[in-house]
Coordinates of C-alpha atoms and ligand atoms in Angstrom, one line a residue:
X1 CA -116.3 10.7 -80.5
X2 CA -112.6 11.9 -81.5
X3 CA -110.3 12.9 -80.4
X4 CA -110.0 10.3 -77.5
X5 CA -108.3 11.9 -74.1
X6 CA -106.2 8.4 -72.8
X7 CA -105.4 8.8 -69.6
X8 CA -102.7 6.6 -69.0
X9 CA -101.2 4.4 -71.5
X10 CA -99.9 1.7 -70.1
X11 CA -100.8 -2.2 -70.5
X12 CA -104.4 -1.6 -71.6
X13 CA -104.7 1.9 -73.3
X14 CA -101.8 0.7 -75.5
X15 CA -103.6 -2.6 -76.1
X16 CA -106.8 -0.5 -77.1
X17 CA -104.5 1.5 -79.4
X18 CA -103.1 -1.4 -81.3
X19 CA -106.6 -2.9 -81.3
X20 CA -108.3 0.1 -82.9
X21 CA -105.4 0.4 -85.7
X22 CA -105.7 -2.8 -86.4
X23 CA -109.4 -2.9 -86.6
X24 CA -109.4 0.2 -88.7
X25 CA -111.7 2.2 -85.7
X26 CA -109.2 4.7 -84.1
X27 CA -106.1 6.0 -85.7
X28 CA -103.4 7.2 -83.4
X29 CA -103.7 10.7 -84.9
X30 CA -107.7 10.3 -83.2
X31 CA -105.8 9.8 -79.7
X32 CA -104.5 12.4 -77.4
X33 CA -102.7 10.8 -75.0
X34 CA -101.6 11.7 -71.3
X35 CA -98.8 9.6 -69.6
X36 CA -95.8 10.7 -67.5
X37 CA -93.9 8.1 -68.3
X38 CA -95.1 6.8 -72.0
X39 CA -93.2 4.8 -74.9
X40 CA -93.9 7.7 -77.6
X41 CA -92.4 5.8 -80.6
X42 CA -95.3 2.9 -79.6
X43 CA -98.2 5.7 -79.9
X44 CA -96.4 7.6 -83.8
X45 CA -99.1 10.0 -84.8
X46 CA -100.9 10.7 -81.6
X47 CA -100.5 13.8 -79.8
X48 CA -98.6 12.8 -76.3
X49 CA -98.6 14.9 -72.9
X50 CA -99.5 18.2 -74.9
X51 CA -100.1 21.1 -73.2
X52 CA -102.9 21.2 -70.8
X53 CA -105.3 23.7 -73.0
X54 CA -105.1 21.2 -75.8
X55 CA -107.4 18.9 -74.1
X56 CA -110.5 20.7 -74.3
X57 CA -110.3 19.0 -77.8
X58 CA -111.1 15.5 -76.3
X59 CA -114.8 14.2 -77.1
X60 CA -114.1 11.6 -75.0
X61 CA -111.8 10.5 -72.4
X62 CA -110.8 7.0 -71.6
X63 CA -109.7 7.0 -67.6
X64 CA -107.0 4.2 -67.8
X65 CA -104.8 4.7 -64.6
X66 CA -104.3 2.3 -62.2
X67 CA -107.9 2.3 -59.5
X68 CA -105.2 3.8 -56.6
X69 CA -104.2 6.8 -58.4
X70 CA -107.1 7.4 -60.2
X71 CA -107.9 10.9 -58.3
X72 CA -104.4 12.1 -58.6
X73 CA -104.4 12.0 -62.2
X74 CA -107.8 13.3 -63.1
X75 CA -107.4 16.5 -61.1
X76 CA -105.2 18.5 -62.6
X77 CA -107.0 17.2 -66.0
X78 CA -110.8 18.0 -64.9
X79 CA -110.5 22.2 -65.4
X80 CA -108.9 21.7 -69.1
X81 CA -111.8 19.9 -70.4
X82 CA -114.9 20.0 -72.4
X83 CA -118.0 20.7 -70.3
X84 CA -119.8 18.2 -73.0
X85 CA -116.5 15.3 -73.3
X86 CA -118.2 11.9 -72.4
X87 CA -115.5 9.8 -69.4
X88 CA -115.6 6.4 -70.0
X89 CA -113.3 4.4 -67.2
X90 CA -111.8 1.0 -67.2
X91 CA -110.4 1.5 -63.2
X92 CA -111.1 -1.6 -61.7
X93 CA -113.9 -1.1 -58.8
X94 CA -114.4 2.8 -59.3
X95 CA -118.0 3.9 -58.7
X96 CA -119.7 6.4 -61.4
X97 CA -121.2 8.8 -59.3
X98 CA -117.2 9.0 -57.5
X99 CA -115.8 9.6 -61.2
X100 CA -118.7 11.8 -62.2
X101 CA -118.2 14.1 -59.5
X102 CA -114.6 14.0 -59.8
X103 CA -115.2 14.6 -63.4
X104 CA -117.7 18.1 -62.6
X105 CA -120.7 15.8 -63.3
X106 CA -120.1 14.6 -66.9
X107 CA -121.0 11.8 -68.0
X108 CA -119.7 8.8 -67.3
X109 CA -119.6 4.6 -68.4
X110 CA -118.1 2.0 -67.1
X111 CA -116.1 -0.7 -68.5
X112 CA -114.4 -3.5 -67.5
X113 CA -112.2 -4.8 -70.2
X114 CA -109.7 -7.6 -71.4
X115 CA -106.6 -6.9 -73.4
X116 CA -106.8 -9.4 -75.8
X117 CA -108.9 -5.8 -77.1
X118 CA -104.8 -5.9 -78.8
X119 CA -106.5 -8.4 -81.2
X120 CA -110.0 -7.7 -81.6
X121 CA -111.0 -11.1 -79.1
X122 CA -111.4 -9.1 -76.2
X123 CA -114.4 -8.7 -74.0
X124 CA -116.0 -5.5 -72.4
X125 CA -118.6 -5.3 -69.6
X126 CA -120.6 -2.1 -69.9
X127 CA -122.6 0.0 -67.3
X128 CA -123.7 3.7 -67.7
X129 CA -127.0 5.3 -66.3
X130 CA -126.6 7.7 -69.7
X131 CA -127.7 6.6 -72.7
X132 CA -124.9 8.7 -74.8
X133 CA -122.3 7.7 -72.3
X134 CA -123.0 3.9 -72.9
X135 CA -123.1 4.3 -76.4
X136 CA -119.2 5.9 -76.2
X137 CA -118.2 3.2 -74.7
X138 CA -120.1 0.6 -77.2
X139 CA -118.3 3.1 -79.8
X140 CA -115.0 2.5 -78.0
X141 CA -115.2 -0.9 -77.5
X142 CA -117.6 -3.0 -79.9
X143 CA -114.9 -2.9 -82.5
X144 CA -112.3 -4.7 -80.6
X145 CA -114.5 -7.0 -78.3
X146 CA -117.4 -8.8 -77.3
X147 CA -119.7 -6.3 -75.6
X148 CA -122.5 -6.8 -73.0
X149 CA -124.3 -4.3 -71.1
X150 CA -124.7 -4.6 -67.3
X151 CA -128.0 -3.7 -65.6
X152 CA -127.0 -2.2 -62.7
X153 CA -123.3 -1.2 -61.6
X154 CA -122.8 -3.9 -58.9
X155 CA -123.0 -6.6 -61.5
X156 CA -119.6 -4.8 -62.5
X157 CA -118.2 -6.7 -59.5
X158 CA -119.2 -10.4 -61.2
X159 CA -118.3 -9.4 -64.5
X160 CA -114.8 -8.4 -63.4
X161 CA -114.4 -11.9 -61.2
X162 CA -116.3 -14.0 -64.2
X163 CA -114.1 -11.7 -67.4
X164 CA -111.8 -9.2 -66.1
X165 CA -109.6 -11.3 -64.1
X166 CA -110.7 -14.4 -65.9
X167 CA -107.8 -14.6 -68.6
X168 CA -105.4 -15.3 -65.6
X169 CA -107.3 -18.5 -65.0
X170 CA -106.8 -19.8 -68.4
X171 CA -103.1 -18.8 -68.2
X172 CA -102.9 -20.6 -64.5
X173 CA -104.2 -23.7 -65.6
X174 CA -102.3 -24.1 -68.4
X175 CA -99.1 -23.5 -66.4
X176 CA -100.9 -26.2 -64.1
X177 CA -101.0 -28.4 -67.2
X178 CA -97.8 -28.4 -68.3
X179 CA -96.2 -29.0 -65.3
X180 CA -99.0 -32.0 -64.6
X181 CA -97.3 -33.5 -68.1
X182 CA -93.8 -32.7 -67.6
X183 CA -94.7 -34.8 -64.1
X184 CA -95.8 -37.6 -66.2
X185 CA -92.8 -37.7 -67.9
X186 CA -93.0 -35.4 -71.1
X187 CA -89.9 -33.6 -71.8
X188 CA -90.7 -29.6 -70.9
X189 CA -91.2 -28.4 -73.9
X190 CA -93.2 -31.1 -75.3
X191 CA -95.7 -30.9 -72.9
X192 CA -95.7 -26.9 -72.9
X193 CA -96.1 -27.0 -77.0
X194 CA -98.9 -30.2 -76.4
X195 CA -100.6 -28.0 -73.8
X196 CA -100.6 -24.7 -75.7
X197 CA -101.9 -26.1 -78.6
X198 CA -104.4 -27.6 -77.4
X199 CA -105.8 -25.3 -75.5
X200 CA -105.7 -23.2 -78.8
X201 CA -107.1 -25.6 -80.6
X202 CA -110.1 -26.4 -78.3
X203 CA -110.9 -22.2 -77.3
X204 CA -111.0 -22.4 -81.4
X205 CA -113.6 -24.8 -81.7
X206 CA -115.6 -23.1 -79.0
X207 CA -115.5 -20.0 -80.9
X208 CA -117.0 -21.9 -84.0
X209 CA -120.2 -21.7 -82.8
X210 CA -123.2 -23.7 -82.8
X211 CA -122.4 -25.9 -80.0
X212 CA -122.8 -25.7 -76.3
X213 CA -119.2 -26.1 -74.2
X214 CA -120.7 -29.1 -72.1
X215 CA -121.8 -30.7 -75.8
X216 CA -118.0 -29.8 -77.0
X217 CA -116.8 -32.1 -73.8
X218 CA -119.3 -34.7 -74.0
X219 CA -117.9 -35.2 -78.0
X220 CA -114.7 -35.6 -76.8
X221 CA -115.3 -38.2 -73.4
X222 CA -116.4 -41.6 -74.0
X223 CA -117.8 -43.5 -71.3
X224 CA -115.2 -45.0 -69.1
X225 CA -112.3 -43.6 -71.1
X226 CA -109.4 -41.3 -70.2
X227 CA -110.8 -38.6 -70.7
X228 CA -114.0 -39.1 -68.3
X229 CA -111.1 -40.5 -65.6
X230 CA -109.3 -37.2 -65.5
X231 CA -112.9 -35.4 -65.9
X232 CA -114.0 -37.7 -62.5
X233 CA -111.5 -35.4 -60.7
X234 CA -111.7 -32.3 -61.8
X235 CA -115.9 -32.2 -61.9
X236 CA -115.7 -34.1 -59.0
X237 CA -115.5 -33.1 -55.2
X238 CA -113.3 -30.3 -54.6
X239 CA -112.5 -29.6 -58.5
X240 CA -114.3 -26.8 -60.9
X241 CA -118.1 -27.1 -59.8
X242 CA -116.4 -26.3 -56.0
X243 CA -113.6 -24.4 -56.8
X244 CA -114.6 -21.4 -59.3
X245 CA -117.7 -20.1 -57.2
X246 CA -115.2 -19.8 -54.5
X247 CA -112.3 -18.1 -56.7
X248 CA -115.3 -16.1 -58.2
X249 CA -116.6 -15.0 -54.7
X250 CA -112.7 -14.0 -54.1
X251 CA -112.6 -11.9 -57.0
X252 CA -115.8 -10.6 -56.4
X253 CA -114.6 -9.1 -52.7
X254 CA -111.5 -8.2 -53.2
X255 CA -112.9 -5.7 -56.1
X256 CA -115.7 -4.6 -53.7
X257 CA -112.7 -3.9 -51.4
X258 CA -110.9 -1.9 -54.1
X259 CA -113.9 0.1 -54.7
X260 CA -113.9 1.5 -51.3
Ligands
NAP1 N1 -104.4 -4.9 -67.4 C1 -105.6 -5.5 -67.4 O1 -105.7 -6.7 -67.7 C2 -106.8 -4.7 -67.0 C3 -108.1 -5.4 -67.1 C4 -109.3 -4.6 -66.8 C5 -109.1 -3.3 -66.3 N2 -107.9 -2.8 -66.2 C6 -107.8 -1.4 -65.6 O2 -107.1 -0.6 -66.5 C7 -106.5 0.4 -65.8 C8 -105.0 0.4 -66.2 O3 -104.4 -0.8 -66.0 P1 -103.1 -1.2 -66.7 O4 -102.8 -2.6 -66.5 O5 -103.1 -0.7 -68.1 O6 -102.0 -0.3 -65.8 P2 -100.6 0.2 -66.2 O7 -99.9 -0.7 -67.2 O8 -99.9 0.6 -64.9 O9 -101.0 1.6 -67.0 C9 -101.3 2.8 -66.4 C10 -100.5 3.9 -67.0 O10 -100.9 5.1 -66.5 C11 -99.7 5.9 -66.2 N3 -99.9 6.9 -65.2 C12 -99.4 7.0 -64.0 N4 -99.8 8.2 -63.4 C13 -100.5 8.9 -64.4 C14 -101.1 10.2 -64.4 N5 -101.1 11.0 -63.4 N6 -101.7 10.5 -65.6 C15 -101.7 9.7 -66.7 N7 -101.1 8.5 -66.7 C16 -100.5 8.1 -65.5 C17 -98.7 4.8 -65.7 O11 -97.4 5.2 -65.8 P3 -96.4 4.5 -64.7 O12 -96.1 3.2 -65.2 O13 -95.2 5.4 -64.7 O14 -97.0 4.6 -63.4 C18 -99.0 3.7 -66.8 O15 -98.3 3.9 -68.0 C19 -106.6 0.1 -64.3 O16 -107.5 0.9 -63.7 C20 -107.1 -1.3 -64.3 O17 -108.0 -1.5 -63.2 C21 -106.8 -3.4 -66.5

């Protein structure tokens, strides 16, 4: 499994690095790490842009570049490595069979991750035809999110509109909300603090357990309260039920559109 070949360390490698310390999986000294332009005191202990031979070393390697330059920065890469090294890729809407040849026909998972991986919450969709290449990735991943395996590699597509991209939603609304409060007359920061925290607060109680989200909102809304009001728009015509299949079918395109 180690060392782990990173690819470009940018928002999410170094989020997986932080997570794995933290979570006891990966040290930095298990990471090589290959990145033009990298914060080397943020990765202490890893071995950064060595020279080329060095990476034969790599087990595995984690393709973490952004989806347009993917190609550029694997080919100089490919003729240093491992015949056996296992390539597991976060790039957002890159086929496996276009990495695997890229890659001389190793093997190869997908993921499609979250970077709250930087505090063990995040969430990883999985596909890989091999069976050793999905469990590198499970390996990778497991300790720093919540995993679940995709049957086929087009369901990549929903799992990155429904989890991938899905973090910016949260962050949208609440932006929405505390704006909505500040418009009801709450001082700024009142209504950023109320909105935050609750938000928190409630994801918190979700991730309890034990009950359903709709049971969580029924618990919370009495009949003909305020709560059911604002709840009248926003599951009514034109709110969530309306709007989320349609920002879910955008997603959905757009990284069908990426994958070429
Ligand atoms: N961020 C997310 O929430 C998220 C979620 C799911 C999946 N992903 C996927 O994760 C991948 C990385 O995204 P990111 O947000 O971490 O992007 P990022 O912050 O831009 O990180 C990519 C890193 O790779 C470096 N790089 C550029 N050329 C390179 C090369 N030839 N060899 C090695 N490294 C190179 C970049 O350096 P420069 O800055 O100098 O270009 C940067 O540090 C993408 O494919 C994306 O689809 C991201």
């Amino acid at each position: 499994m180690t060392p782990i070949l990173l690819l470009g360390a940018g928002r999410m490698g170094g989020a997986l690095a932080e997570g794995w310390r933290d979570a006891g999986a990966f040290a930095a000294a298990d990471l090589i790490i290959r990145d033009p332009n990298i914060d080397a005191a943020a990765f202490e202990g890893a071995l950064v842009n060595p020279a080329p031979e060095a990476l034969g070393a790599a087990k595995t390697v984690l393709l973490a570049v952004k989806p347009q330059i993917w190609r550029e920065a694997v080919k100089d890469v490919v003729p240093h490595l491992a015949p056996d090294a296992i390539i597991v890729s976060i790039a957002a809407g890159v086929r496996a069979a276009d990495i695997a040849e890229a890659f001389g026909g190793r093997r190869v998972a997908r993921v499609m991750p979250t970077t709250a991986v930087a505090i063990g919450q995040g969430t990883a969709s999985i596909f890989a035809d091999d069976a050793d290449a999905r469990a590198a990735a499970h390996a990778l991943f497991a300790p720093v999110a919540t995993v679940v395996d995709l049957p086929n590699e087009d369901l990549m597509h929903a799992a990155t509109a429904v989890s991938g991209s899905a973090p910016a939603y949260l962050y949208a609304f609440v932006e929405a909300l505390e704006a909505a409060g500040a418009a009801q007359g709450l001082d700024a920061a009142d209504s950023a603090k109320l909105a935050r925290a609750t938000i928190i607060g409630a994801a918190a109680l979700m991730a309890r357990g034990g009950e359903e989200p709709a049971e969580l909102r029924k618990q919370v809304t009495s009949p003909g309260g305020t709560t059911a009001a604002a709840l009248s728009v926003l599951m009514g015509e034109g709110g969530f039920g309306d709007l989320l299949p349609k920002a879910l079918e955008a997603a959905v395109t757009r990284s069908k559109e990426l994958g070429g």
